[in-house]
Coordinates of C-alpha atoms (C1' of nucleotides) in Angstrom, one line a residue:
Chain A
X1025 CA 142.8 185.5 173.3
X1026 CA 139.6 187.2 171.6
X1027 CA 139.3 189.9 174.3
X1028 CA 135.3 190.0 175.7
X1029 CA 136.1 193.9 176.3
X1030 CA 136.0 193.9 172.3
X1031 CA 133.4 195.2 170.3
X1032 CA 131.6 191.9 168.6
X1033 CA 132.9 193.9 165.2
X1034 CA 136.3 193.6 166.5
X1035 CA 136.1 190.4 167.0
X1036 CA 134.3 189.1 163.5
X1037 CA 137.3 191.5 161.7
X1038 CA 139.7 189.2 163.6
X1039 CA 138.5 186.1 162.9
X1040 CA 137.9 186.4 159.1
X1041 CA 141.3 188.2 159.0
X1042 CA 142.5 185.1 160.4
X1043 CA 141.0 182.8 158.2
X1044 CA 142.2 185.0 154.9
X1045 CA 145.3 184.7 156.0
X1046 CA 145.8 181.5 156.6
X1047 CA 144.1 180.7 153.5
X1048 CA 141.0 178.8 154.8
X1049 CA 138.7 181.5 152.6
X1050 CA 139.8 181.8 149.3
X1051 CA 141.4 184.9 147.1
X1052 CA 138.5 186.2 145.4
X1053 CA 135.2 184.5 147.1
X1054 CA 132.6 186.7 148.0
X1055 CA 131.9 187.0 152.3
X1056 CA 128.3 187.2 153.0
X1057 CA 127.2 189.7 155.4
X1058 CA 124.2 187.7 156.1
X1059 CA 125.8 184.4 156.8
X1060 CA 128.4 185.8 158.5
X1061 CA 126.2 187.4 160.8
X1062 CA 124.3 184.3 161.6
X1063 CA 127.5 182.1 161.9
X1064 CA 128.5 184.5 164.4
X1065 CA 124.9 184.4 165.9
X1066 CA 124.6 188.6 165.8
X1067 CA 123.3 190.4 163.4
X1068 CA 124.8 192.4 160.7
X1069 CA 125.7 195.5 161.6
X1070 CA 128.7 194.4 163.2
X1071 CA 129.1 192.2 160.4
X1072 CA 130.0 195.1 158.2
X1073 CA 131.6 197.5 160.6
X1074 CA 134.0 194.4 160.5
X1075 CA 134.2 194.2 156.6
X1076 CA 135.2 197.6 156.4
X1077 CA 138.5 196.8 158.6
X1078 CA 139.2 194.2 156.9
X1079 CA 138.8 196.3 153.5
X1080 CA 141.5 198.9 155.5
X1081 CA 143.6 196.1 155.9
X1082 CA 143.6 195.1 152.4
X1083 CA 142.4 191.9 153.2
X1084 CA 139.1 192.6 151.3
X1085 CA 137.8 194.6 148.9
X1086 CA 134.1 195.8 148.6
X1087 CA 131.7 197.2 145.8
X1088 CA 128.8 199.4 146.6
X1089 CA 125.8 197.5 146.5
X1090 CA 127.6 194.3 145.1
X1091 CA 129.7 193.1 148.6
X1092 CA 132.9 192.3 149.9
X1093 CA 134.8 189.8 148.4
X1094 CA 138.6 188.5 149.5
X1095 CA 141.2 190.2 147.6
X1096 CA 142.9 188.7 145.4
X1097 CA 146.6 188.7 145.2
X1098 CA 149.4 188.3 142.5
X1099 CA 153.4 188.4 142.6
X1100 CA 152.9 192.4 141.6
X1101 CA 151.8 192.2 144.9
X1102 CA 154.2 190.2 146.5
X1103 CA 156.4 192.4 145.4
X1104 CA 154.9 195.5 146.3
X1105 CA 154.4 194.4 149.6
X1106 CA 157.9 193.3 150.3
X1107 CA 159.2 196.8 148.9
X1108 CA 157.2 198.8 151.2
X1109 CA 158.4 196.5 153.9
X1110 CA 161.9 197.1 153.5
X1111 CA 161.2 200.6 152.6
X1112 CA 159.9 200.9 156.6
X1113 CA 161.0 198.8 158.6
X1114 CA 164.6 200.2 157.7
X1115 CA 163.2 203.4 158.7
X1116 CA 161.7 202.0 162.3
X1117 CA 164.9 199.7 162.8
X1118 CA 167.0 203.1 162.9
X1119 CA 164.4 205.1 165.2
X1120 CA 164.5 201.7 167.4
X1121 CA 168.3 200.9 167.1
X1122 CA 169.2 203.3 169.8
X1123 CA 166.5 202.0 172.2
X1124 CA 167.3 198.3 172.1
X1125 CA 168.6 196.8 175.7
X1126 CA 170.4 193.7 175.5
X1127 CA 167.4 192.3 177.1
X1128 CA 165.3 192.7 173.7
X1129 CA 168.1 192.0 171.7
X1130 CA 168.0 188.2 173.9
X1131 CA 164.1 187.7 173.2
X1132 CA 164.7 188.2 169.9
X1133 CA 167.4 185.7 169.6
X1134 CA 164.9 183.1 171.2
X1135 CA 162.5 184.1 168.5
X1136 CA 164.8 183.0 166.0
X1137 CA 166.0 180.0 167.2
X1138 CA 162.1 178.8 167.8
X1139 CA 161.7 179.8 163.7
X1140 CA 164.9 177.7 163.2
X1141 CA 163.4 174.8 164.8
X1142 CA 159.8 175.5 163.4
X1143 CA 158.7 172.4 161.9
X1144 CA 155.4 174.1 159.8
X1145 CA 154.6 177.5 158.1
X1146 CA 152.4 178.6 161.0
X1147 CA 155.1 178.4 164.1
X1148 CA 157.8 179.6 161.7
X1149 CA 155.7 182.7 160.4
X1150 CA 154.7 183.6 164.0
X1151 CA 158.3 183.3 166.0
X1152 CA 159.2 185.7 162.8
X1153 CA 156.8 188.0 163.1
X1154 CA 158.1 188.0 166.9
X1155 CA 161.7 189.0 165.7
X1156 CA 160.5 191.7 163.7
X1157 CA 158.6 193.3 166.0
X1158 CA 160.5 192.8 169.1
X1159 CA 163.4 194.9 167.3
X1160 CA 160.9 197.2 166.1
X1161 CA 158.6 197.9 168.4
X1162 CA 161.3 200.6 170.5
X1163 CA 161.1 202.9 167.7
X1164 CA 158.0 204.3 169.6
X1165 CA 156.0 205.4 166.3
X1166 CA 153.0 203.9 166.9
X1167 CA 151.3 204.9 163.2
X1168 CA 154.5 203.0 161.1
X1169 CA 154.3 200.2 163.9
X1170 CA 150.3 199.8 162.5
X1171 CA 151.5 200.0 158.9
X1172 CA 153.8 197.5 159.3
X1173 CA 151.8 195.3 160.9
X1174 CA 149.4 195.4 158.3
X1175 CA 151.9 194.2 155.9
X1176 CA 153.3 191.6 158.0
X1177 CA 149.7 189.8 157.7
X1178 CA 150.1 190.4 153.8
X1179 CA 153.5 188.9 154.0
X1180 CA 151.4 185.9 156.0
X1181 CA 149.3 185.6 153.2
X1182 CA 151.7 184.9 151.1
X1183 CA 153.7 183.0 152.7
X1184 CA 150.9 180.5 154.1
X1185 CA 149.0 180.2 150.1
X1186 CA 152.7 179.2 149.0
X1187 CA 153.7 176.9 151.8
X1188 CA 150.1 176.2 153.1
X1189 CA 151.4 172.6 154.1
X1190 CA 155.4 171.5 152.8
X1191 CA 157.7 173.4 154.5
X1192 CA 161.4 172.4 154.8
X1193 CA 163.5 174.0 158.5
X1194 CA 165.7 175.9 157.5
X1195 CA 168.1 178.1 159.6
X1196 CA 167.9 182.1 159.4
X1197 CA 171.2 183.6 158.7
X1198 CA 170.0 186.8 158.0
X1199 CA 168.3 187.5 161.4
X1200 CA 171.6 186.4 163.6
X1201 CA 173.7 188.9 161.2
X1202 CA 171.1 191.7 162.0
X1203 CA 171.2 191.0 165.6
X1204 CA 175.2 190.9 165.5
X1205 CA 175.2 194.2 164.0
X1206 CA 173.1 195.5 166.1
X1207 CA 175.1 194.2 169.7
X1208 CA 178.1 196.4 168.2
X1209 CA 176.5 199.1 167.7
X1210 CA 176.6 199.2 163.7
X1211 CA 173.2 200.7 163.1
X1212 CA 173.9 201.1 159.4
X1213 CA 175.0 197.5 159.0
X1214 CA 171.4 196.4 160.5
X1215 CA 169.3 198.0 158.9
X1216 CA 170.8 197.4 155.0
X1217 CA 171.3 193.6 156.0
X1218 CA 167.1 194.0 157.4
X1219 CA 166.0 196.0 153.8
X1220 CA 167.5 193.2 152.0
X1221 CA 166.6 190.1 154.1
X1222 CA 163.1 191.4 153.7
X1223 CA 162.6 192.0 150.2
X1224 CA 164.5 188.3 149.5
X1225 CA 161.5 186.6 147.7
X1226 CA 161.1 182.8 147.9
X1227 CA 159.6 180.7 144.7
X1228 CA 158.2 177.0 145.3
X1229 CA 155.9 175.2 142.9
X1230 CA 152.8 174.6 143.6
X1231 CA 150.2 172.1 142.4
X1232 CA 147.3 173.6 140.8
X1233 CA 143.6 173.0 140.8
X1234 CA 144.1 171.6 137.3
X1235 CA 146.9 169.1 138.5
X1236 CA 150.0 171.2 136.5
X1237 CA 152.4 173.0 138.3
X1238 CA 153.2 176.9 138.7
X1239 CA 155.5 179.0 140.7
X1240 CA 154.4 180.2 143.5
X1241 CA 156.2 183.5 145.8
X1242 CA 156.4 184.8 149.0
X1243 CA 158.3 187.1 150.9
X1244 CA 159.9 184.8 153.8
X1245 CA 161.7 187.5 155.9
Chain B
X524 CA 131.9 216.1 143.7
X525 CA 130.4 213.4 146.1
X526 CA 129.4 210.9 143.8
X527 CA 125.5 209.9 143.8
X528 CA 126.8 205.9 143.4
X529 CA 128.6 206.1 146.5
X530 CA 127.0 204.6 149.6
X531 CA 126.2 206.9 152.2
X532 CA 128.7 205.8 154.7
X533 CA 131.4 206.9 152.3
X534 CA 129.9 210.1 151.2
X535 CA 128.9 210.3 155.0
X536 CA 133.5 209.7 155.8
X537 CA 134.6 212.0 152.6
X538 CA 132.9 215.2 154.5
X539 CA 134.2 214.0 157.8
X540 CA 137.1 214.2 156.5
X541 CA 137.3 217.5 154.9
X542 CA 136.1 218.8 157.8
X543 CA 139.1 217.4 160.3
X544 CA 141.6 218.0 157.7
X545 CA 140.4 221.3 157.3
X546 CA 140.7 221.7 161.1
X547 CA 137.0 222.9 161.3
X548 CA 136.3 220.1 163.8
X549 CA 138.8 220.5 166.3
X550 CA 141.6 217.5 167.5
X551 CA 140.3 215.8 170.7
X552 CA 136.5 216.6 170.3
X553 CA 133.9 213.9 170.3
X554 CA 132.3 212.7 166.7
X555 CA 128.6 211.6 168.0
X556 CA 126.8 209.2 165.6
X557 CA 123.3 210.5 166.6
X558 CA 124.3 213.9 165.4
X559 CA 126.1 213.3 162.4
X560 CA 123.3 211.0 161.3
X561 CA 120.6 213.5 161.9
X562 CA 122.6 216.4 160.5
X563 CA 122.8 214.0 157.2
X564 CA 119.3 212.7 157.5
X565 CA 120.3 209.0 157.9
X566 CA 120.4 206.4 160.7
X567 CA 123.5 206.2 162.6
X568 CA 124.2 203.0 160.9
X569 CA 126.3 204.5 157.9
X570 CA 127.7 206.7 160.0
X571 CA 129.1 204.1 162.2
X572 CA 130.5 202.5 159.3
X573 CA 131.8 205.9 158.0
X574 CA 133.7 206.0 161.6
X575 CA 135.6 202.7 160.7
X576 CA 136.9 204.1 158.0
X577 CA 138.1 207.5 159.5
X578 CA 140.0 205.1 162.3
X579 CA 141.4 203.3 159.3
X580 CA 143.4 207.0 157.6
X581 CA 144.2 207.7 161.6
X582 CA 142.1 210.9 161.6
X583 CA 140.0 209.4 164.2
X584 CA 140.8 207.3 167.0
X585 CA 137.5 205.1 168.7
X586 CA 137.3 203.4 172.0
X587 CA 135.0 200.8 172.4
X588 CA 132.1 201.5 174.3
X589 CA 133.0 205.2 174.6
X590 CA 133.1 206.7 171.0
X591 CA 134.9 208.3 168.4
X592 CA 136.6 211.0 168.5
X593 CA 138.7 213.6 166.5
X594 CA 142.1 212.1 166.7
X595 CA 145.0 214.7 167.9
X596 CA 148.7 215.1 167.1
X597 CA 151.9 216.3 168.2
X598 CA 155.0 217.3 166.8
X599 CA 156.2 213.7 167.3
X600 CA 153.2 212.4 165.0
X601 CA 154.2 215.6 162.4
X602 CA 158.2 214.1 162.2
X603 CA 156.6 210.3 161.9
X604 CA 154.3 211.1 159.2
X605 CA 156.9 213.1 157.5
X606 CA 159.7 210.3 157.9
X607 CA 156.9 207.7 156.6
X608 CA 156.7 210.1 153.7
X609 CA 160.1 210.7 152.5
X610 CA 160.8 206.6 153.0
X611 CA 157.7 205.5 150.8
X612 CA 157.7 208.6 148.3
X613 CA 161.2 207.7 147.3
X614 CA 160.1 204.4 146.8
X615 CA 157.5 205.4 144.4
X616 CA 159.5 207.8 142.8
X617 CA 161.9 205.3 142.2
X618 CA 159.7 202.8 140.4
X619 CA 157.5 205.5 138.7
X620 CA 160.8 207.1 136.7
X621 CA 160.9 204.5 134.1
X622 CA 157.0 205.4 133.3
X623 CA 157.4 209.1 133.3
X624 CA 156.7 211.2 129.9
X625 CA 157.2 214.7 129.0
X626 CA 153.8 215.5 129.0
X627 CA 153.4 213.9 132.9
X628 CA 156.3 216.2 133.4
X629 CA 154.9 219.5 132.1
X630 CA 151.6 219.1 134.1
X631 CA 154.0 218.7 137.0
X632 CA 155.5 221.7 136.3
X633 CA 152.0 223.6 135.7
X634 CA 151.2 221.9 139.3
X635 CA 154.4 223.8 140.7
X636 CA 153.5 227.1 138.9
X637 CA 150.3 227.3 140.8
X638 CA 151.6 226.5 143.9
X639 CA 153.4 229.0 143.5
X640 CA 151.3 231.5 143.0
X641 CA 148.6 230.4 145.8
X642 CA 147.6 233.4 148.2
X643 CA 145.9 230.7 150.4
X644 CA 146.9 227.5 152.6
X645 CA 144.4 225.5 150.6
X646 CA 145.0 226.1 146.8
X647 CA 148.5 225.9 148.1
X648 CA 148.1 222.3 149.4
X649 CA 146.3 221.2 146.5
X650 CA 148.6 222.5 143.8
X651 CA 151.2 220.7 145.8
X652 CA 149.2 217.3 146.3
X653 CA 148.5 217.2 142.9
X654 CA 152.5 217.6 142.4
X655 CA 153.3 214.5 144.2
X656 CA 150.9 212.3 142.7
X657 CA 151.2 213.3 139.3
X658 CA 155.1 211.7 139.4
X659 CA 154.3 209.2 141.9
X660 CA 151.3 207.9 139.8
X661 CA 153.4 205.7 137.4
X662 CA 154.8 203.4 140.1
X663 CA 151.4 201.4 139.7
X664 CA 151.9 200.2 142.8
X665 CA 148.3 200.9 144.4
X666 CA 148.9 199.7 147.8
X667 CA 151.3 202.2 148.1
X668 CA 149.7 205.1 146.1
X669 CA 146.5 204.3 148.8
X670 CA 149.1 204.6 151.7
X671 CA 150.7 207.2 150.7
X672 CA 147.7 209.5 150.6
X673 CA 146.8 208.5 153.3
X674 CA 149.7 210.6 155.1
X675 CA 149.0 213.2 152.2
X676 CA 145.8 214.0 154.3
X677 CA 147.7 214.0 157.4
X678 CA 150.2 216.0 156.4
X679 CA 147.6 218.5 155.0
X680 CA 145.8 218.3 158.6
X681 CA 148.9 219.5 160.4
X682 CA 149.2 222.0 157.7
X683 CA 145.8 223.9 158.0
X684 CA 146.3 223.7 161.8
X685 CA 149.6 225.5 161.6
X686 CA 148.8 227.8 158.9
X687 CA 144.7 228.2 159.2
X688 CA 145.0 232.0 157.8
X689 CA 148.0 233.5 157.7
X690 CA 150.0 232.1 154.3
X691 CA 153.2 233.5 152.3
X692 CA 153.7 233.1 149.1
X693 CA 156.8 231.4 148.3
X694 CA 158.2 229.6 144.8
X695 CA 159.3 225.9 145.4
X696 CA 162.8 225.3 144.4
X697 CA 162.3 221.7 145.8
X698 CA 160.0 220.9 142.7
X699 CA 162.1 222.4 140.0
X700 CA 164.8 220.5 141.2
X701 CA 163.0 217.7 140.9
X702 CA 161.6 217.8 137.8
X703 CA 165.2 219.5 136.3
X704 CA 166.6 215.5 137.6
X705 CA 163.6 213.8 136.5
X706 CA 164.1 215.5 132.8
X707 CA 167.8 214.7 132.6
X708 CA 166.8 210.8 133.7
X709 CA 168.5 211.6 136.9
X710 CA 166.4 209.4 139.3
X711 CA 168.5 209.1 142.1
X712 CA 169.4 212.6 142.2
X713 CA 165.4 213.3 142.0
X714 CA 164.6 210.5 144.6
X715 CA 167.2 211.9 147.1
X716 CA 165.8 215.8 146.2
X717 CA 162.6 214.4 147.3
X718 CA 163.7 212.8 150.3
X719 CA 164.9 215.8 151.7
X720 CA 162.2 217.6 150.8
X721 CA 159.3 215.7 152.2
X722 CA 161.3 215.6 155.2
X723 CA 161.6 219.5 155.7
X724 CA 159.7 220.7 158.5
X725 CA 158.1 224.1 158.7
X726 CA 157.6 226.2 161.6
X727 CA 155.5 229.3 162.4
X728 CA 154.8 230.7 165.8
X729 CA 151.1 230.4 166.2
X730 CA 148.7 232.3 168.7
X731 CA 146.7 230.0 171.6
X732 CA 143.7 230.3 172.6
X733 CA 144.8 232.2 175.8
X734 CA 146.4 235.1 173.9
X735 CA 150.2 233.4 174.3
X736 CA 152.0 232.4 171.5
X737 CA 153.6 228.9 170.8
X738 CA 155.2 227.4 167.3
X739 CA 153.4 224.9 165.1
X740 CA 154.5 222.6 163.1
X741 CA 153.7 221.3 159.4
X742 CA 154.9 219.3 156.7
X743 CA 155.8 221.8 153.8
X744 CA 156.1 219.8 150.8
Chain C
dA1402 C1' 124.4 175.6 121.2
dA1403 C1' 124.5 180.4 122.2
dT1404 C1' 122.0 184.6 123.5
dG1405 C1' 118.8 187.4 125.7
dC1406 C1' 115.2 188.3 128.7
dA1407 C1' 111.7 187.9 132.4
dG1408 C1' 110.7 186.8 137.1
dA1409 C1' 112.2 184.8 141.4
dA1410 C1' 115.5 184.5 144.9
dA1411 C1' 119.3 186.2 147.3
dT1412 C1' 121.8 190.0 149.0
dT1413 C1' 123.0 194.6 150.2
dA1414 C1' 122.0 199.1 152.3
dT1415 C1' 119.4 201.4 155.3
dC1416 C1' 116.0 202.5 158.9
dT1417 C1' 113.6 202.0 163.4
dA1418 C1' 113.6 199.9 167.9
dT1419 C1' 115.9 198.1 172.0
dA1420 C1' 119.4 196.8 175.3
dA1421 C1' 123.7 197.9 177.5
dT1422 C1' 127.0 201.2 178.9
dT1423 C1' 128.9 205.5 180.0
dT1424 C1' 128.7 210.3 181.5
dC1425 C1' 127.2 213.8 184.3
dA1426 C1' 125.2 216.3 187.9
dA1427 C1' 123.0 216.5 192.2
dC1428 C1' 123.4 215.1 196.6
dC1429 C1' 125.2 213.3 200.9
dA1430 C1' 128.8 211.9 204.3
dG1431 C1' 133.1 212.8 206.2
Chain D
dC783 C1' 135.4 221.9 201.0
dT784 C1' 136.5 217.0 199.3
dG785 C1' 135.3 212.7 197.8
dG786 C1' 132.3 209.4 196.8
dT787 C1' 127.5 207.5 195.5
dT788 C1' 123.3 207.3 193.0
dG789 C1' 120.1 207.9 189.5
dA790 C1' 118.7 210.2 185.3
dA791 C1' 120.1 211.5 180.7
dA792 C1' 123.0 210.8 176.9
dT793 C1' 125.3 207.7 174.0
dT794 C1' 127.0 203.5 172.1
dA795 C1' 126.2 198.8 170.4
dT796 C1' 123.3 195.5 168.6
dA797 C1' 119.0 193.4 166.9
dG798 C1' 115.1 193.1 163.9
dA799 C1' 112.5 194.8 160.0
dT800 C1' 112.1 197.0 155.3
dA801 C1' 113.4 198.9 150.8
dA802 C1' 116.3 198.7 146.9
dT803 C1' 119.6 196.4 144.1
dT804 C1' 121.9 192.5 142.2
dT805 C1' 122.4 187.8 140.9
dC806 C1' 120.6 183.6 139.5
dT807 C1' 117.5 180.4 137.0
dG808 C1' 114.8 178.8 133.5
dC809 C1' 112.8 179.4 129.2
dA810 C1' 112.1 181.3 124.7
dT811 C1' 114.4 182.8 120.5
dT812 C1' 117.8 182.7 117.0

DNA sequence: AATGCAGAAATTATCTATAATTTCAACCAG
DNA sequence: CTGGTTGAAATTATAGATAATTTCTGCATT
């Protein structure tokens, strides 16, 4: 899927954002520009053209002269996150509503049913992020589309340090309502039922390090 | 201003910038590394870097292979970033009320006062940026704070274009409003001021380059 | 044991050089 | 004239080398 017409850059930001998301680096570890470079087998220029996406992205964050180390997250963030979530993608789901064919409204019913049959994190956060953005996406405004999506990997985040390997089926009520409301016509209806759906935040504990147990949160819409 | 500690890609992005914001490199023109990094006496390494981040607030758009260049807008990307605005500012506003003191709110109201009294496009804009954040601040939501300014700058792009010389005074009601609701603990009245406000689109007939006349658009507020 | 301080090692930031790609203009064929 | 082709110039992308800064480590001191 890594396109070759990308930039080697391009590529290195989209591998490491893949791996902070799903966890495989952790919060707070520093990413070496210099080992990075010669894991990739370039050099590091494009090493740190990609660190500066990533910082962009919120994914990292970097010092001057001390590096770029994974950001660290915390449920202030969670939070934060899901607010400006709700915040826009009620505003993109009424730009959108009026542009939605029955066609779309289909595909994302498929996406939901593949997240209700999702039997780990990974499948279930992707047919998700599917729904979303199919019933998004017609809003045609491409610089909230990019915002969003920048959240959604956030979200991901999350979602995948929470659930990184339990993770129970469960059957999304919230999306078939949204897509009910949105067949009749009730834009209004959608788009509250979406703001709150999205800022609904799920607790699980979690094992620590140490052995004890915390709460841990994610935003799971 | 440009602080020594910086690197010199982000001293190197911060002019940049200025300079698209303030309109004096015009939308659609090519950004060439080799250039930039001669005019600043560096390699075109940091500029490369400095490019990144440009792409990253949407004031330049890059194409791999085939450069960088001066992103451009339309009245549909003036109505997005405006809509973006009034969605997240009212989510800040609503989360910063709780934090807000007197004293916040007189500097505010100085802030107003001096926008007020601007006789140019630029003390104007900053008068009125320094509005926003100083009741937005509180929120302590930095995500969206970063965001948020993020569309400030666009905002003041479409302004400058629109506006470049020509600039009427003119007393904000919008902010008194505000503040008036804000005093009283009125936050929902405030948020919804704000709303609208962000929201309200100027419009000025502007000459062309070929002598004819067409309107421009800005974000007033 | 804790603290502080070299000096060494690692790392970042930048520069210079090279390879690869695109752009552009001149030219030629239809 | 139009449209395409070719080669030179410009430009981007990457690599390799260097300077500057930070971090680490071990040892001495309290």
């Amino acid at each position: 899927m890594a396109n070759t017409e990308d930039t080697i850059a391009v590529r290195i930001s989209k591998e490491l954002a893949d791996r902070i998301i799903s966890g495989s680096i952790e919060p707070g570890s520093r990413l070496r520009q210099d080992h990075v470079a010669e894991e990739f087998g370039t050099s590091h220029v494009p090493v740190r053209e990609a660190f500066r996406r990533l910082e962009a992205q919120g994914l990292a964050i970097s010092e001057p002269r001390r590096g770029v180390r994974v950001a660290a997250f915390d449920l202030g963030e969670v939070r934060e996150v899901a607010e400006m979530r709700a915040a826009l993608e009620v505003l993109a789901l009424r730009h959108a509503a009026p542009h939605l064919t029955p066609a779309i409204l289909d595909e994302a019913e498929e996406a939901t049913k593949a997240g209700d049959k999702s039997r780990d994190v990974r499948s279930w956060e992707e047919a998700n992020r599917t729904f979303h953005r199919l019933i998004l996406a017609p809003c045609n405004m491409p610089r909230l589309l990019s915002t969003i999506d920048d959240l959604h990997a956030a979200s991901a985040r999350f979602l995948f340090a929470a659930w990184r390997s339990e993770w129970e089926t469960r059957t999304d009520q919230d999306h078939r309502a949204i897509l009910s409301a949105l067949r009749q016509g009730n834009t209004e209806s959608a788009a509250a039922t979406l703001g709150r759906h999205v800022q609904w935040i799920g607790q699980k504990p979690v094992k620590t390090a140490s052995g004890k147990t915390r709460d841990a949160f994610a935003i799971v819409g």
